[in-house]
Short mmCIF file of C-alpha atoms and ligand atoms in Angstrom, two decimals:
data_model
loop_
_atom_site.label_atom_id
_atom_site.label_comp_id
_atom_site.label_asym_id
_atom_site.label_seq_id
_atom_site.Cartn_x
_atom_site.Cartn_y
_atom_site.Cartn_z
CA MET A 1 87.19 83.12 105.12
CA SER A 2 88.86 82.69 101.71
CA LYS A 3 92.13 84.25 100.61
CA HIS A 4 90.56 87.27 98.87
CA THR A 5 91.46 90.82 99.84
CA ILE A 6 89.76 91.56 103.17
CA ARG A 7 87.36 94.51 102.88
CA VAL A 8 87.50 96.58 106.06
CA ALA A 9 85.04 99.23 107.21
CA VAL A 10 86.56 101.84 109.52
CA VAL A 11 84.09 103.30 112.02
CA GLY A 12 85.10 106.79 113.15
CA ALA A 13 86.94 109.10 110.79
CA GLY A 14 88.73 111.22 113.40
CA ARG A 15 92.51 111.35 113.85
CA MET A 16 92.93 107.71 114.86
CA GLY A 17 90.47 106.45 112.22
CA ALA A 18 92.18 108.43 109.45
CA ASP A 19 95.56 107.17 110.64
CA HIS A 20 94.35 103.56 110.41
CA ILE A 21 92.77 104.15 106.98
CA GLU A 22 96.06 105.50 105.69
CA ARG A 23 97.99 102.59 107.25
CA LEU A 24 95.61 99.92 105.91
CA THR A 25 95.70 101.47 102.44
CA THR A 26 99.43 102.01 102.09
CA ARG A 27 101.27 99.62 104.41
CA ILE A 28 99.21 96.56 105.26
CA SER A 29 98.87 93.73 102.77
CA GLY A 30 95.82 91.61 101.91
CA VAL A 31 93.35 94.34 102.83
CA GLU A 32 91.45 97.32 101.41
CA VAL A 33 89.37 99.95 103.17
CA SER A 34 85.97 99.49 101.52
CA ALA A 35 83.90 101.74 103.79
CA VAL A 36 84.29 104.74 106.07
CA ILE A 37 81.53 105.20 108.63
CA ASP A 38 81.01 108.51 110.41
CA THR A 39 77.97 110.63 111.28
CA ASP A 40 79.89 113.70 110.06
CA GLU A 41 79.79 113.46 106.26
CA THR A 42 82.55 115.99 105.65
CA ARG A 43 84.90 114.14 107.97
CA ALA A 44 83.96 110.78 106.44
CA ARG A 45 84.60 112.10 102.95
CA ALA A 46 88.01 113.55 103.87
CA ALA A 47 89.08 110.22 105.42
CA ALA A 48 87.63 108.22 102.50
CA ASP A 49 89.85 110.25 100.15
CA LEU A 50 92.77 108.38 101.72
CA ALA A 51 91.32 105.05 100.48
CA PRO A 52 90.40 105.32 96.80
CA GLY A 53 87.25 103.35 95.96
CA SER A 54 85.88 103.34 99.51
CA GLN A 55 82.24 104.21 100.16
CA ILE A 56 80.99 106.38 103.01
CA PHE A 57 78.10 105.52 105.34
CA PRO A 58 76.45 107.54 108.13
CA ASN A 59 76.15 104.56 110.48
CA VAL A 60 77.12 100.92 111.01
CA GLU A 61 73.61 99.62 110.21
CA ALA A 62 73.70 101.12 106.70
CA ALA A 63 77.12 99.59 105.95
CA ILE A 64 76.01 96.15 107.19
CA GLU A 65 72.80 96.44 105.17
CA ALA A 66 74.88 97.21 102.04
CA GLY A 67 77.21 94.26 102.70
CA ALA A 68 80.07 96.73 102.40
CA MET A 69 82.73 94.85 104.43
CA ASP A 70 84.19 91.57 105.69
CA ALA A 71 85.60 93.04 108.92
CA VAL A 72 85.32 96.21 110.97
CA LEU A 73 87.88 98.46 112.66
CA ILE A 74 86.32 100.67 115.36
CA ALA A 75 88.16 103.92 116.01
CA THR A 76 85.44 106.12 117.51
CA PRO A 77 85.80 107.58 121.02
CA GLY A 78 85.22 104.95 123.76
CA PRO A 79 81.59 105.83 124.62
CA ALA A 80 80.47 104.77 121.11
CA HIS A 81 82.24 101.37 121.14
CA GLU A 82 79.54 99.18 122.70
CA ALA A 83 76.75 100.09 120.28
CA ALA A 84 78.98 99.56 117.23
CA ILE A 85 80.42 96.29 118.58
CA MET A 86 76.97 94.84 119.31
CA LEU A 87 75.75 95.55 115.77
CA VAL A 88 78.86 94.09 114.16
CA LEU A 89 78.83 91.01 116.42
CA ALA A 90 75.17 90.41 115.48
CA ALA A 91 76.26 90.47 111.83
CA GLY A 92 78.95 87.87 112.69
CA LEU A 93 81.87 90.00 111.45
CA PRO A 94 85.36 90.21 113.03
CA ILE A 95 86.29 93.41 114.84
CA LEU A 96 89.44 95.28 115.76
CA CYS A 97 88.35 97.77 118.43
CA GLU A 98 90.66 100.59 119.52
CA LYS A 99 91.30 100.67 123.24
CA PRO A 100 89.45 100.87 125.58
CA LEU A 101 87.00 98.08 124.76
CA THR A 102 84.47 100.20 126.65
CA GLU A 103 84.84 102.73 129.43
CA ASP A 104 83.28 100.61 132.21
CA PRO A 105 83.30 96.93 133.17
CA VAL A 106 79.50 96.54 133.06
CA SER A 107 79.33 97.30 129.34
CA SER A 108 82.54 95.33 128.66
CA ARG A 109 80.93 92.37 130.46
CA ARG A 110 77.85 92.66 128.22
CA ILE A 111 80.17 92.41 125.22
CA VAL A 112 82.02 89.30 126.42
CA GLU A 113 78.68 87.67 127.19
CA ALA A 114 77.33 88.44 123.70
CA GLU A 115 80.56 87.27 122.07
CA GLN A 116 80.53 83.95 123.91
CA LYS A 117 77.32 83.07 122.07
CA LEU A 118 79.42 82.90 118.87
CA ASP A 119 81.60 79.94 117.90
CA ARG A 120 84.89 81.75 118.71
CA PRO A 121 86.25 85.17 119.70
CA HIS A 122 85.57 87.80 117.04
CA ILE A 123 86.95 90.88 118.84
CA GLN A 124 90.57 92.00 119.04
CA VAL A 125 91.30 95.02 121.27
CA GLY A 126 93.83 97.66 120.22
CA PHE A 127 96.35 97.33 123.04
CA THR A 128 99.13 98.15 120.59
CA ARG A 129 102.01 97.88 123.04
CA ARG A 130 101.79 94.10 122.85
CA PHE A 131 103.02 94.44 119.25
CA ASP A 132 105.99 96.67 120.10
CA ALA A 133 109.34 94.93 119.67
CA GLU A 134 110.72 96.09 123.05
CA TYR A 135 107.67 94.90 124.99
CA GLN A 136 107.84 91.58 123.14
CA GLU A 137 111.53 91.17 123.93
CA LEU A 138 110.91 91.83 127.61
CA ARG A 139 108.04 89.32 127.67
CA GLU A 140 110.29 86.66 126.16
CA PHE A 141 112.97 87.47 128.74
CA ILE A 142 110.45 87.17 131.58
CA ASP A 143 109.10 83.87 130.22
CA ALA A 144 112.62 82.47 129.80
CA ARG A 145 113.44 83.40 133.44
CA GLY A 146 116.48 85.18 131.99
CA ALA A 147 117.32 86.69 135.41
CA GLY A 148 115.14 84.54 137.66
CA GLU A 149 111.61 85.35 138.83
CA LEU A 150 110.05 88.71 138.02
CA LEU A 151 109.44 90.77 141.18
CA MET A 152 108.46 94.29 140.08
CA LEU A 153 107.69 96.39 137.00
CA ARG A 154 108.57 100.10 137.22
CA CYS A 155 106.91 102.04 134.42
CA VAL A 156 107.09 105.60 133.18
CA HIS A 157 104.41 106.96 130.84
CA ARG A 158 104.90 110.57 129.81
CA ASN A 159 103.03 112.67 127.26
CA PRO A 160 104.27 116.15 126.27
CA THR A 161 100.80 117.73 126.77
CA VAL A 162 97.16 116.69 126.38
CA PRO A 163 94.21 118.46 124.72
CA ASP A 164 91.55 120.34 126.71
CA SER A 165 89.15 117.44 126.10
CA TYR A 166 91.35 115.23 128.37
CA ARG A 167 89.35 114.76 131.62
CA PRO A 168 91.11 113.88 134.94
CA GLU A 169 89.77 110.29 134.96
CA MET A 170 91.39 109.80 131.55
CA LEU A 171 94.72 109.64 133.42
CA ILE A 172 93.53 106.14 134.28
CA ALA A 173 90.99 105.16 131.61
CA ASP A 174 92.83 106.53 128.57
CA SER A 175 96.47 106.42 129.65
CA VAL A 176 97.28 103.98 132.51
CA VAL A 177 94.90 101.50 130.82
CA HIS A 178 97.93 100.66 128.64
CA GLU A 179 100.01 99.65 131.67
CA PHE A 180 97.11 97.66 133.18
CA ASP A 181 97.00 95.57 130.02
CA ALA A 182 100.75 95.47 129.29
CA ALA A 183 101.80 94.58 132.85
CA ALA A 184 99.20 91.79 133.10
CA TRP A 185 100.36 90.47 129.71
CA LEU A 186 104.08 90.75 130.53
CA ALA A 187 103.74 89.02 133.89
CA GLY A 188 100.96 86.61 132.89
CA SER A 189 98.74 87.64 135.83
CA ALA A 190 95.66 89.76 136.45
CA VAL A 191 95.51 93.06 138.37
CA ARG A 192 94.17 92.53 141.92
CA ASN A 193 94.25 96.03 143.44
CA VAL A 194 95.09 99.63 142.56
CA GLU A 195 96.28 102.65 144.52
CA VAL A 196 96.93 106.20 143.32
CA ARG A 197 99.18 108.86 144.86
CA TYR A 198 99.37 112.46 143.68
CA ALA A 199 102.70 114.19 143.08
CA LYS A 200 103.14 117.93 143.56
CA LYS A 201 100.88 119.37 140.86
CA ASN A 202 102.54 120.49 137.65
CA SER A 203 101.65 124.21 137.40
CA LEU A 204 101.68 123.83 133.60
CA ALA A 205 98.78 121.38 133.78
CA ARG A 206 95.22 122.70 133.51
CA GLU A 207 93.72 123.88 136.83
CA ASP A 208 91.41 120.85 137.14
CA LEU A 209 94.03 118.29 136.11
CA ARG A 210 95.99 117.30 139.20
CA GLU A 211 99.01 115.38 137.98
CA PRO A 212 101.54 113.73 137.67
CA ILE A 213 100.27 110.71 139.56
CA LEU A 214 101.88 107.53 140.76
CA VAL A 215 99.72 104.46 140.22
CA ILE A 216 100.68 101.37 142.19
CA PHE A 217 99.07 98.01 141.54
CA GLU A 218 99.57 94.38 142.46
CA LEU A 219 99.12 91.39 140.20
CA THR A 220 97.71 88.08 141.37
CA ASN A 221 101.22 86.54 141.24
CA ASP A 222 102.44 89.19 143.78
CA VAL A 223 104.39 91.20 141.18
CA LEU A 224 104.19 94.89 142.14
CA VAL A 225 103.83 97.53 139.41
CA ASP A 226 104.29 101.28 139.66
CA VAL A 227 103.57 103.82 136.95
CA GLU A 228 104.51 107.48 136.81
CA MET A 229 101.65 108.92 134.72
CA ASN A 230 102.61 112.36 133.56
CA VAL A 231 100.72 114.12 130.78
CA ASN A 232 102.50 117.49 130.81
CA CYS A 233 106.17 116.60 130.71
CA GLN A 234 106.65 119.10 127.83
CA PHE A 235 109.74 117.51 126.27
CA GLY A 236 108.19 114.63 124.26
CA TYR A 237 106.60 111.17 124.47
CA GLN A 238 108.32 108.66 126.70
CA VAL A 239 107.36 105.13 127.71
CA THR A 240 109.91 103.12 129.69
CA THR A 241 109.64 99.91 131.66
CA GLU A 242 112.15 98.47 134.09
CA ALA A 243 111.62 94.87 135.17
CA VAL A 244 113.22 93.90 138.48
CA PHE A 245 114.10 90.20 138.81
CA GLU A 246 115.65 88.06 141.52
CA GLN A 247 119.01 88.19 139.74
CA GLY A 248 118.99 91.33 137.63
CA VAL A 249 117.12 94.12 135.91
CA ALA A 250 115.91 94.53 132.31
CA ARG A 251 114.91 97.90 130.93
CA PHE A 252 113.62 99.42 127.70
CA GLY A 253 112.39 102.73 126.34
CA ASP A 254 115.46 104.90 126.78
CA PRO A 255 116.38 107.09 123.79
CA SER A 256 118.18 105.22 121.05
CA GLY A 257 119.54 106.16 117.65
CA LEU A 258 121.88 108.95 116.71
CA GLN A 259 123.55 110.66 119.63
CA VAL A 260 124.84 114.11 118.70
CA PHE A 261 127.71 115.81 120.53
CA ARG A 262 127.74 119.53 119.89
CA ASP A 263 128.37 122.82 121.71
CA SER A 264 129.61 121.00 124.84
CA LYS A 265 126.41 118.92 124.97
CA SER A 266 125.17 115.55 123.73
CA SER A 267 121.61 114.84 122.60
CA PHE A 268 119.25 112.12 121.32
CA LYS A 269 115.99 112.47 119.43
CA VAL A 270 112.97 111.93 121.69
CA HIS A 271 109.59 110.78 120.30
CA ASP A 272 106.89 113.41 119.72
CA GLY A 273 103.83 111.23 120.42
CA HIS A 274 102.42 107.73 120.40
CA SER A 275 102.16 107.69 116.60
CA ASP A 276 105.92 107.87 116.06
CA ARG A 277 106.86 105.90 119.22
CA LEU A 278 104.50 103.04 118.31
CA ASP A 279 104.48 103.32 114.52
CA GLY A 280 105.98 99.87 113.93
CA ALA A 281 103.72 98.34 116.58
CA PHE A 282 100.60 99.76 114.87
CA ASP A 283 101.74 98.22 111.57
CA ALA A 284 102.41 94.85 113.22
CA GLU A 285 99.07 94.97 115.06
CA LEU A 286 97.02 95.69 111.93
CA GLN A 287 98.88 93.15 109.81
CA ALA A 288 98.41 90.44 112.48
CA TRP A 289 94.67 91.20 112.63
CA VAL A 290 94.23 91.19 108.85
CA ASN A 291 96.12 87.88 108.63
CA ALA A 292 93.97 86.40 111.41
CA VAL A 293 90.78 87.48 109.64
CA ALA A 294 92.04 86.02 106.35
CA SER A 295 92.94 82.70 107.98
CA GLY A 296 89.58 82.41 109.76
CA GLU A 297 91.30 82.65 113.17
CA LEU A 298 89.74 86.15 113.49
CA VAL A 299 91.84 87.34 116.47
CA ASP A 300 95.61 87.41 116.98
CA GLY A 301 96.27 89.57 120.00
CA PRO A 302 94.44 90.92 123.05
CA ASN A 303 90.81 89.80 123.06
CA ALA A 304 87.59 91.09 124.60
CA TRP A 305 88.34 89.34 127.91
CA ASP A 306 91.57 91.38 128.14
CA GLY A 307 89.51 94.48 127.36
CA TYR A 308 87.08 93.58 130.15
CA GLN A 309 89.96 92.99 132.61
CA ALA A 310 91.43 96.41 131.74
CA ALA A 311 88.00 98.01 132.27
CA LEU A 312 87.80 96.43 135.75
CA ALA A 313 91.27 97.77 136.60
CA CYS A 314 90.31 101.22 135.30
CA GLU A 315 87.17 101.29 137.42
CA ALA A 316 89.27 100.51 140.52
CA GLY A 317 91.90 103.06 139.43
CA ILE A 318 89.32 105.82 138.96
CA ARG A 319 87.93 105.10 142.42
CA ALA A 320 91.44 105.24 143.88
CA LEU A 321 92.02 108.54 142.04
CA GLY A 322 88.95 110.05 143.66
CA GLU A 323 88.86 108.42 147.09
CA GLY A 324 92.47 107.51 147.83
CA GLY A 325 93.47 104.23 149.46
CA ARG A 326 93.86 100.83 147.88
CA VAL A 327 90.93 99.54 145.84
CA ASP A 328 90.55 95.79 145.35
CA LEU A 329 89.19 94.18 142.18
CA ALA A 330 87.09 91.06 141.87
CA VAL A 331 89.45 88.66 140.10
CA GLU A 332 87.63 86.23 137.82
CA GLU A 333 88.98 83.17 136.09
CA ARG A 334 89.51 83.52 132.33
CA PRO A 335 86.84 81.48 130.53
CA ALA A 336 88.11 78.65 128.29
CA PHE A 337 86.51 80.52 125.34
CA TYR A 338 89.26 83.17 125.76
CA ALA A 339 92.17 80.84 126.55
C1 LIG B 1 96.27 108.19 124.31
O1 LIG B 1 94.90 107.90 124.09
C2 LIG B 1 97.08 106.99 123.99
O2 LIG B 1 96.61 105.90 123.73
C3 LIG B 1 98.54 107.19 124.20
O3 LIG B 1 99.29 106.05 123.87
C4 LIG B 1 98.78 107.57 125.65
O4 LIG B 1 100.14 107.81 125.84
C5 LIG B 1 97.99 108.80 126.03
O5 LIG B 1 98.19 109.11 127.39
C6 LIG B 1 96.51 108.58 125.76
O6 LIG B 1 95.80 109.76 126.06
#
């Protein structure tokens, strides 16, 4: 692809889609939002107002037919991802798909099979944590054996509250999916089994939402990972990771910035949600993707194979959530296409 401004169509004009449209329009270079695609015209129009000059379309087919874009960012809810991806892949355009790639491994597998018929990967998956400076620093530390071999990862993932649309299995498929991807990426190994334990239920959580939970999983290199998944912690958004090595411990995610001492107390600002906690990572992720599309590389970050691996881990995690016990995954070798 030549060095012209990349024209991006954003599919899905909800909160995440609008956020990406605003980001692409105001903060990312070498790109313009040329199309907004949403079945709800009012929503599409409101989001398109954030990107002057963009056109709106009711579906992906119409935008492809009009030749409205060079690349596509998919920000619809997960169940709509496969259909949009298949259409865009058939048109040979690069894709940045918000996580999850799809909500089950069977449909994710269909996608990696379709993509492997192309000359190179076209799909990047929005596992944004890989673009966060603290995650990147920890990965470099692990790779450099800064404190010897990595033994364990101890993660905390807390949300202040979740909307009523958040179903119990989303604890795994929408939330712990981040740790499945991030831990595998940090440690350079795939997830091989998953177990879920329930804590005493938070009475502030909805009746049908039994949480917090503790998710424990092993990687193929024997590193053990545990995640406190807590979506009603009330006080703010918190993501911490502690890596335990043979000769030390490395940790990130604790509050930083201004510490105020007042009225016999000290305090730090805590993040409100993923948008402020991961703001810089979202910028870095989108800029890396746009640059990759412009250079013809098409993907610079987690690819569809990573999305498929996360879907396999989620399927095992959802079974463990419902049935208890440890659920094993079929570990497959990464194809050379996705090396
Ligand atoms: C949400 O979809 C996200 O991606 C957030 O990062 C995560 O913290 C939250 O639990 C999910 O529901």
